[in-house]
Amino acid sequence: GRAVETGFLEHLWNAPTKDVYAYTEDPTLNWSTPDEVIVGFERGVPVTIDGKRVSVLDAIEELNTRAGAQGVGRLDVVEDRLVGIKSREIYEAPGAMVLITAHTELEHVTLERELGRFKRHTDQRWAELVYDGLWYSPLKEALESFVAKTQEHVTGEVRMVLHGGHIAVNG
């Protein structure tokens, strides 16, 4: 993925211009045929795209191309930085968005209800620690041990349709 900030985006009223985006097509102008993709996971790790064995890097690269062509993966957010500054940032992460969507769906059908609820809170806290630069935090390490345990049965395939900036899970 990629992030764009500063310059004209420092003024929250300014909308991002088309030249800000490099990985994704404009979803409002995308008249292409929808793209159906099947992502397979083993113990929470993506291992196949449409039945073809891939590395995690290969999965991200292929999904960046395919989802980006469908306008998937644009995020326009105002962040609340650790030092108190509000900052508008544009992110493009088409491959990551597809993998997150697929993985979340698979967790919904493989994790017990209470475990799934707690896992969602854990994911949020882990992301906050990483964002705040606490990569070597003992808490982050402990959360990763918990997450690893939750992934023991997160195995299977998820079918999705990518089109017009959206990801629709359909199997």
PDB file of C-alpha atoms in Angstrom:
ATOM      1  CA  GLY A   1       0.000   0.000   0.000  1.00  0.00           C
ATOM      2  CA  ARG A   2       0.908   3.630   0.006  1.00  0.00           C
ATOM      3  CA  ALA A   3       0.103   6.809   1.924  1.00  0.00           C
ATOM      4  CA  VAL A   4      -0.102  10.430   0.787  1.00  0.00           C
ATOM      5  CA  GLU A   5      -0.186  13.367   3.184  1.00  0.00           C
ATOM      6  CA  THR A   6       0.850  17.028   3.580  1.00  0.00           C
ATOM      7  CA  GLY A   7       0.635  19.756   0.989  1.00  0.00           C
ATOM      8  CA  PHE A   8      -2.892  20.655  -0.061  1.00  0.00           C
ATOM      9  CA  LEU A   9      -4.263  17.798   2.090  1.00  0.00           C
ATOM     10  CA  GLU A  10      -3.235  19.662   5.246  1.00  0.00           C
ATOM     11  CA  HIS A  11      -6.392  21.732   4.776  1.00  0.00           C
ATOM     12  CA  LEU A  12      -9.166  19.295   5.630  1.00  0.00           C
ATOM     13  CA  TRP A  13     -11.610  21.061   3.314  1.00  0.00           C
ATOM     14  CA  ASN A  14      -9.537  20.159   0.236  1.00  0.00           C
ATOM     15  CA  ALA A  15     -10.661  16.996  -1.499  1.00  0.00           C
ATOM     16  CA  PRO A  16      -7.963  14.727  -2.907  1.00  0.00           C
ATOM     17  CA  THR A  17      -7.246  15.265  -6.587  1.00  0.00           C
ATOM     18  CA  LYS A  18      -7.166  12.421  -9.113  1.00  0.00           C
ATOM     19  CA  ASP A  19      -3.372  12.549  -9.377  1.00  0.00           C
ATOM     20  CA  VAL A  20      -3.056  11.506  -5.711  1.00  0.00           C
ATOM     21  CA  TYR A  21      -3.979   7.939  -6.643  1.00  0.00           C
ATOM     22  CA  ALA A  22      -1.482   5.573  -8.246  1.00  0.00           C
ATOM     23  CA  TYR A  23      -2.651   2.050  -7.320  1.00  0.00           C
ATOM     24  CA  THR A  24      -6.398   2.378  -7.832  1.00  0.00           C
ATOM     25  CA  GLU A  25      -8.697   3.371 -10.667  1.00  0.00           C
ATOM     26  CA  ASP A  26     -11.482   5.858  -9.994  1.00  0.00           C
ATOM     27  CA  PRO A  27     -14.315   3.628  -8.742  1.00  0.00           C
ATOM     28  CA  THR A  28     -16.970   6.035 -10.028  1.00  0.00           C
ATOM     29  CA  LEU A  29     -15.692   5.705 -13.601  1.00  0.00           C
ATOM     30  CA  ASN A  30     -15.003   1.990 -13.592  1.00  0.00           C
ATOM     31  CA  TRP A  31     -17.231   0.313 -16.168  1.00  0.00           C
ATOM     32  CA  SER A  32     -15.143  -2.844 -16.401  1.00  0.00           C
ATOM     33  CA  THR A  33     -16.409  -6.361 -15.849  1.00  0.00           C
ATOM     34  CA  PRO A  34     -16.531  -7.387 -12.180  1.00  0.00           C
ATOM     35  CA  ASP A  35     -13.627  -9.567 -11.038  1.00  0.00           C
ATOM     36  CA  GLU A  36     -14.423 -12.672  -8.987  1.00  0.00           C
ATOM     37  CA  VAL A  37     -11.522 -13.842  -6.820  1.00  0.00           C
ATOM     38  CA  ILE A  38     -11.155 -16.754  -4.412  1.00  0.00           C
ATOM     39  CA  VAL A  39      -8.587 -16.426  -1.626  1.00  0.00           C
ATOM     40  CA  GLY A  40      -7.512 -19.526   0.280  1.00  0.00           C
ATOM     41  CA  PHE A  41      -6.068 -19.480   3.798  1.00  0.00           C
ATOM     42  CA  GLU A  42      -4.232 -21.990   5.977  1.00  0.00           C
ATOM     43  CA  ARG A  43      -4.038 -21.158   9.690  1.00  0.00           C
ATOM     44  CA  GLY A  44      -4.909 -17.533   8.906  1.00  0.00           C
ATOM     45  CA  VAL A  45      -2.259 -17.048   6.209  1.00  0.00           C
ATOM     46  CA  PRO A  46      -3.239 -16.464   2.569  1.00  0.00           C
ATOM     47  CA  VAL A  47      -1.859 -19.334   0.482  1.00  0.00           C
ATOM     48  CA  THR A  48      -3.887 -19.421  -2.757  1.00  0.00           C
ATOM     49  CA  ILE A  49      -5.484 -17.037  -5.229  1.00  0.00           C
ATOM     50  CA  ASP A  50      -8.065 -18.727  -7.466  1.00  0.00           C
ATOM     51  CA  GLY A  51      -6.603 -22.122  -6.521  1.00  0.00           C
ATOM     52  CA  LYS A  52      -3.028 -21.199  -7.447  1.00  0.00           C
ATOM     53  CA  ARG A  53      -0.467 -21.488  -4.643  1.00  0.00           C
ATOM     54  CA  VAL A  54       1.088 -18.084  -3.800  1.00  0.00           C
ATOM     55  CA  SER A  55       3.344 -16.486  -1.207  1.00  0.00           C
ATOM     56  CA  VAL A  56       1.922 -13.671   0.910  1.00  0.00           C
ATOM     57  CA  LEU A  57       3.897 -11.167  -1.183  1.00  0.00           C
ATOM     58  CA  ASP A  58       2.575 -12.680  -4.427  1.00  0.00           C
ATOM     59  CA  ALA A  59      -0.976 -12.509  -3.044  1.00  0.00           C
ATOM     60  CA  ILE A  60      -0.618  -8.829  -2.173  1.00  0.00           C
ATOM     61  CA  GLU A  61       0.924  -7.975  -5.543  1.00  0.00           C
ATOM     62  CA  GLU A  62      -1.738  -9.832  -7.551  1.00  0.00           C
ATOM     63  CA  LEU A  63      -4.584  -8.426  -5.471  1.00  0.00           C
ATOM     64  CA  ASN A  64      -3.122  -4.907  -5.664  1.00  0.00           C
ATOM     65  CA  THR A  65      -3.377  -5.158  -9.443  1.00  0.00           C
ATOM     66  CA  ARG A  66      -6.780  -6.827  -9.637  1.00  0.00           C
ATOM     67  CA  ALA A  67      -8.534  -4.898  -6.869  1.00  0.00           C
ATOM     68  CA  GLY A  68      -6.872  -1.619  -7.852  1.00  0.00           C
ATOM     69  CA  ALA A  69      -8.268  -2.008 -11.377  1.00  0.00           C
ATOM     70  CA  GLN A  70     -11.730  -2.218  -9.782  1.00  0.00           C
ATOM     71  CA  GLY A  71     -11.226   0.916  -7.663  1.00  0.00           C
ATOM     72  CA  VAL A  72     -10.959  -1.075  -4.426  1.00  0.00           C
ATOM     73  CA  GLY A  73      -8.686   0.048  -1.607  1.00  0.00           C
ATOM     74  CA  ARG A  74      -8.997   3.833  -1.326  1.00  0.00           C
ATOM     75  CA  LEU A  75      -9.088   5.275   2.187  1.00  0.00           C
ATOM     76  CA  ASP A  76      -9.459   8.983   2.961  1.00  0.00           C
ATOM     77  CA  VAL A  77      -9.111   9.563   6.707  1.00  0.00           C
ATOM     78  CA  VAL A  78      -8.420  12.282   9.239  1.00  0.00           C
ATOM     79  CA  GLU A  79      -5.960  10.845  11.707  1.00  0.00           C
ATOM     80  CA  ASP A  80      -5.555  11.880  15.317  1.00  0.00           C
ATOM     81  CA  ARG A  81      -1.808  11.671  15.823  1.00  0.00           C
ATOM     82  CA  LEU A  82      -0.132  10.763  19.085  1.00  0.00           C
ATOM     83  CA  VAL A  83       1.079  14.362  19.505  1.00  0.00           C
ATOM     84  CA  GLY A  84      -2.468  15.753  19.100  1.00  0.00           C
ATOM     85  CA  ILE A  85      -2.248  16.932  15.488  1.00  0.00           C
ATOM     86  CA  LYS A  86      -5.142  16.174  13.153  1.00  0.00           C
ATOM     87  CA  SER A  87      -3.905  15.123   9.729  1.00  0.00           C
ATOM     88  CA  ARG A  88      -5.709  14.114   6.555  1.00  0.00           C
ATOM     89  CA  GLU A  89      -4.153  11.138   4.822  1.00  0.00           C
ATOM     90  CA  ILE A  90      -4.961   9.213   1.695  1.00  0.00           C
ATOM     91  CA  TYR A  91      -4.143   5.516   1.692  1.00  0.00           C
ATOM     92  CA  GLU A  92      -4.240   3.041  -1.150  1.00  0.00           C
ATOM     93  CA  ALA A  93      -4.158  -0.594  -0.150  1.00  0.00           C
ATOM     94  CA  PRO A  94      -6.224  -2.638  -2.593  1.00  0.00           C
ATOM     95  CA  GLY A  95      -4.544  -5.988  -1.914  1.00  0.00           C
ATOM     96  CA  ALA A  96      -4.604  -5.508   1.833  1.00  0.00           C
ATOM     97  CA  MET A  97      -8.292  -4.572   1.799  1.00  0.00           C
ATOM     98  CA  VAL A  98      -9.183  -7.765  -0.092  1.00  0.00           C
ATOM     99  CA  LEU A  99      -7.106  -9.920   2.254  1.00  0.00           C
ATOM    100  CA  ILE A 100      -8.529  -8.256   5.364  1.00  0.00           C
ATOM    101  CA  THR A 101     -12.092  -8.684   4.092  1.00  0.00           C
ATOM    102  CA  ALA A 102     -11.541 -12.347   3.209  1.00  0.00           C
ATOM    103  CA  HIS A 103      -9.733 -13.116   6.458  1.00  0.00           C
ATOM    104  CA  THR A 104     -12.406 -11.424   8.558  1.00  0.00           C
ATOM    105  CA  GLU A 105     -15.145 -13.412   6.806  1.00  0.00           C
ATOM    106  CA  LEU A 106     -13.277 -16.659   7.375  1.00  0.00           C
ATOM    107  CA  GLU A 107     -12.815 -15.811  11.051  1.00  0.00           C
ATOM    108  CA  HIS A 108     -16.578 -15.231  11.333  1.00  0.00           C
ATOM    109  CA  VAL A 109     -17.206 -18.834  10.340  1.00  0.00           C
ATOM    110  CA  THR A 110     -14.274 -20.490  12.142  1.00  0.00           C
ATOM    111  CA  LEU A 111     -13.967 -18.692  15.493  1.00  0.00           C
ATOM    112  CA  GLU A 112     -16.277 -19.263  18.434  1.00  0.00           C
ATOM    113  CA  ARG A 113     -18.431 -16.180  19.130  1.00  0.00           C
ATOM    114  CA  GLU A 114     -16.728 -14.913  22.307  1.00  0.00           C
ATOM    115  CA  LEU A 115     -13.274 -15.608  20.915  1.00  0.00           C
ATOM    116  CA  GLY A 116     -14.168 -13.644  17.778  1.00  0.00           C
ATOM    117  CA  ARG A 117     -15.420 -10.694  19.816  1.00  0.00           C
ATOM    118  CA  PHE A 118     -12.244 -10.549  21.879  1.00  0.00           C
ATOM    119  CA  LYS A 119     -10.097 -11.008  18.759  1.00  0.00           C
ATOM    120  CA  ARG A 120     -11.617  -7.875  17.175  1.00  0.00           C
ATOM    121  CA  HIS A 121     -10.595  -5.823  20.231  1.00  0.00           C
ATOM    122  CA  THR A 122      -7.139  -7.383  20.141  1.00  0.00           C
ATOM    123  CA  ASP A 123      -6.733  -6.485  16.456  1.00  0.00           C
ATOM    124  CA  GLN A 124      -7.606  -2.857  17.197  1.00  0.00           C
ATOM    125  CA  ARG A 125      -5.193  -2.626  20.130  1.00  0.00           C
ATOM    126  CA  TRP A 126      -2.383  -4.270  18.121  1.00  0.00           C
ATOM    127  CA  ALA A 127      -2.886  -1.735  15.317  1.00  0.00           C
ATOM    128  CA  GLU A 128      -2.753   1.146  17.815  1.00  0.00           C
ATOM    129  CA  LEU A 129       0.533  -0.126  19.260  1.00  0.00           C
ATOM    130  CA  VAL A 130       2.087  -0.417  15.797  1.00  0.00           C
ATOM    131  CA  TYR A 131       0.789   3.009  14.726  1.00  0.00           C
ATOM    132  CA  ASP A 132       2.235   4.555  17.890  1.00  0.00           C
ATOM    133  CA  GLY A 133       5.660   3.046  17.158  1.00  0.00           C
ATOM    134  CA  LEU A 134       5.580   0.434  19.915  1.00  0.00           C
ATOM    135  CA  TRP A 135       6.732  -2.398  17.674  1.00  0.00           C
ATOM    136  CA  TYR A 136       8.854  -4.002  20.422  1.00  0.00           C
ATOM    137  CA  SER A 137       6.271  -3.595  23.178  1.00  0.00           C
ATOM    138  CA  PRO A 138       5.765  -6.598  25.484  1.00  0.00           C
ATOM    139  CA  LEU A 139       2.027  -6.024  25.088  1.00  0.00           C
ATOM    140  CA  LYS A 140       2.290  -6.315  21.288  1.00  0.00           C
ATOM    141  CA  GLU A 141       4.258  -9.535  21.683  1.00  0.00           C
ATOM    142  CA  ALA A 142       1.628 -10.958  24.042  1.00  0.00           C
ATOM    143  CA  LEU A 143      -1.200  -9.977  21.704  1.00  0.00           C
ATOM    144  CA  GLU A 144       0.591 -11.716  18.824  1.00  0.00           C
ATOM    145  CA  SER A 145       0.724 -14.933  20.861  1.00  0.00           C
ATOM    146  CA  PHE A 146      -3.024 -14.715  21.424  1.00  0.00           C
ATOM    147  CA  VAL A 147      -3.663 -14.035  17.724  1.00  0.00           C
ATOM    148  CA  ALA A 148      -1.495 -16.996  16.702  1.00  0.00           C
ATOM    149  CA  LYS A 149      -3.645 -19.276  18.886  1.00  0.00           C
ATOM    150  CA  THR A 150      -6.844 -17.940  17.300  1.00  0.00           C
ATOM    151  CA  GLN A 151      -5.596 -18.767  13.806  1.00  0.00           C
ATOM    152  CA  GLU A 152      -5.241 -22.532  14.353  1.00  0.00           C
ATOM    153  CA  HIS A 153      -8.567 -23.261  12.590  1.00  0.00           C
ATOM    154  CA  VAL A 154      -8.776 -20.264  10.233  1.00  0.00           C
ATOM    155  CA  THR A 155      -8.461 -22.390   7.125  1.00  0.00           C
ATOM    156  CA  GLY A 156     -10.626 -22.323   4.027  1.00  0.00           C
ATOM    157  CA  GLU A 157     -11.546 -20.274   0.971  1.00  0.00           C
ATOM    158  CA  VAL A 158     -13.504 -17.048   0.558  1.00  0.00           C
ATOM    159  CA  ARG A 159     -15.066 -15.980  -2.760  1.00  0.00           C
ATOM    160  CA  MET A 160     -15.513 -12.271  -3.463  1.00  0.00           C
ATOM    161  CA  VAL A 161     -16.536  -9.991  -6.317  1.00  0.00           C
ATOM    162  CA  LEU A 162     -14.492  -6.806  -6.823  1.00  0.00           C
ATOM    163  CA  HIS A 163     -16.207  -3.994  -8.682  1.00  0.00           C
ATOM    164  CA  GLY A 164     -16.786  -0.255  -8.535  1.00  0.00           C
ATOM    165  CA  GLY A 165     -14.676   0.252  -5.431  1.00  0.00           C
ATOM    166  CA  HIS A 166     -16.481  -2.462  -3.460  1.00  0.00           C
ATOM    167  CA  ILE A 167     -15.716  -5.950  -2.213  1.00  0.00           C
ATOM    168  CA  ALA A 168     -18.736  -8.242  -2.021  1.00  0.00           C
ATOM    169  CA  VAL A 169     -18.272 -11.594  -0.303  1.00  0.00           C
ATOM    170  CA  ASN A 170     -20.433 -14.207  -1.996  1.00  0.00           C
ATOM    171  CA  GLY A 171     -19.110 -17.513  -0.760  1.00  0.00           C
TER     172      GLY A 171
END
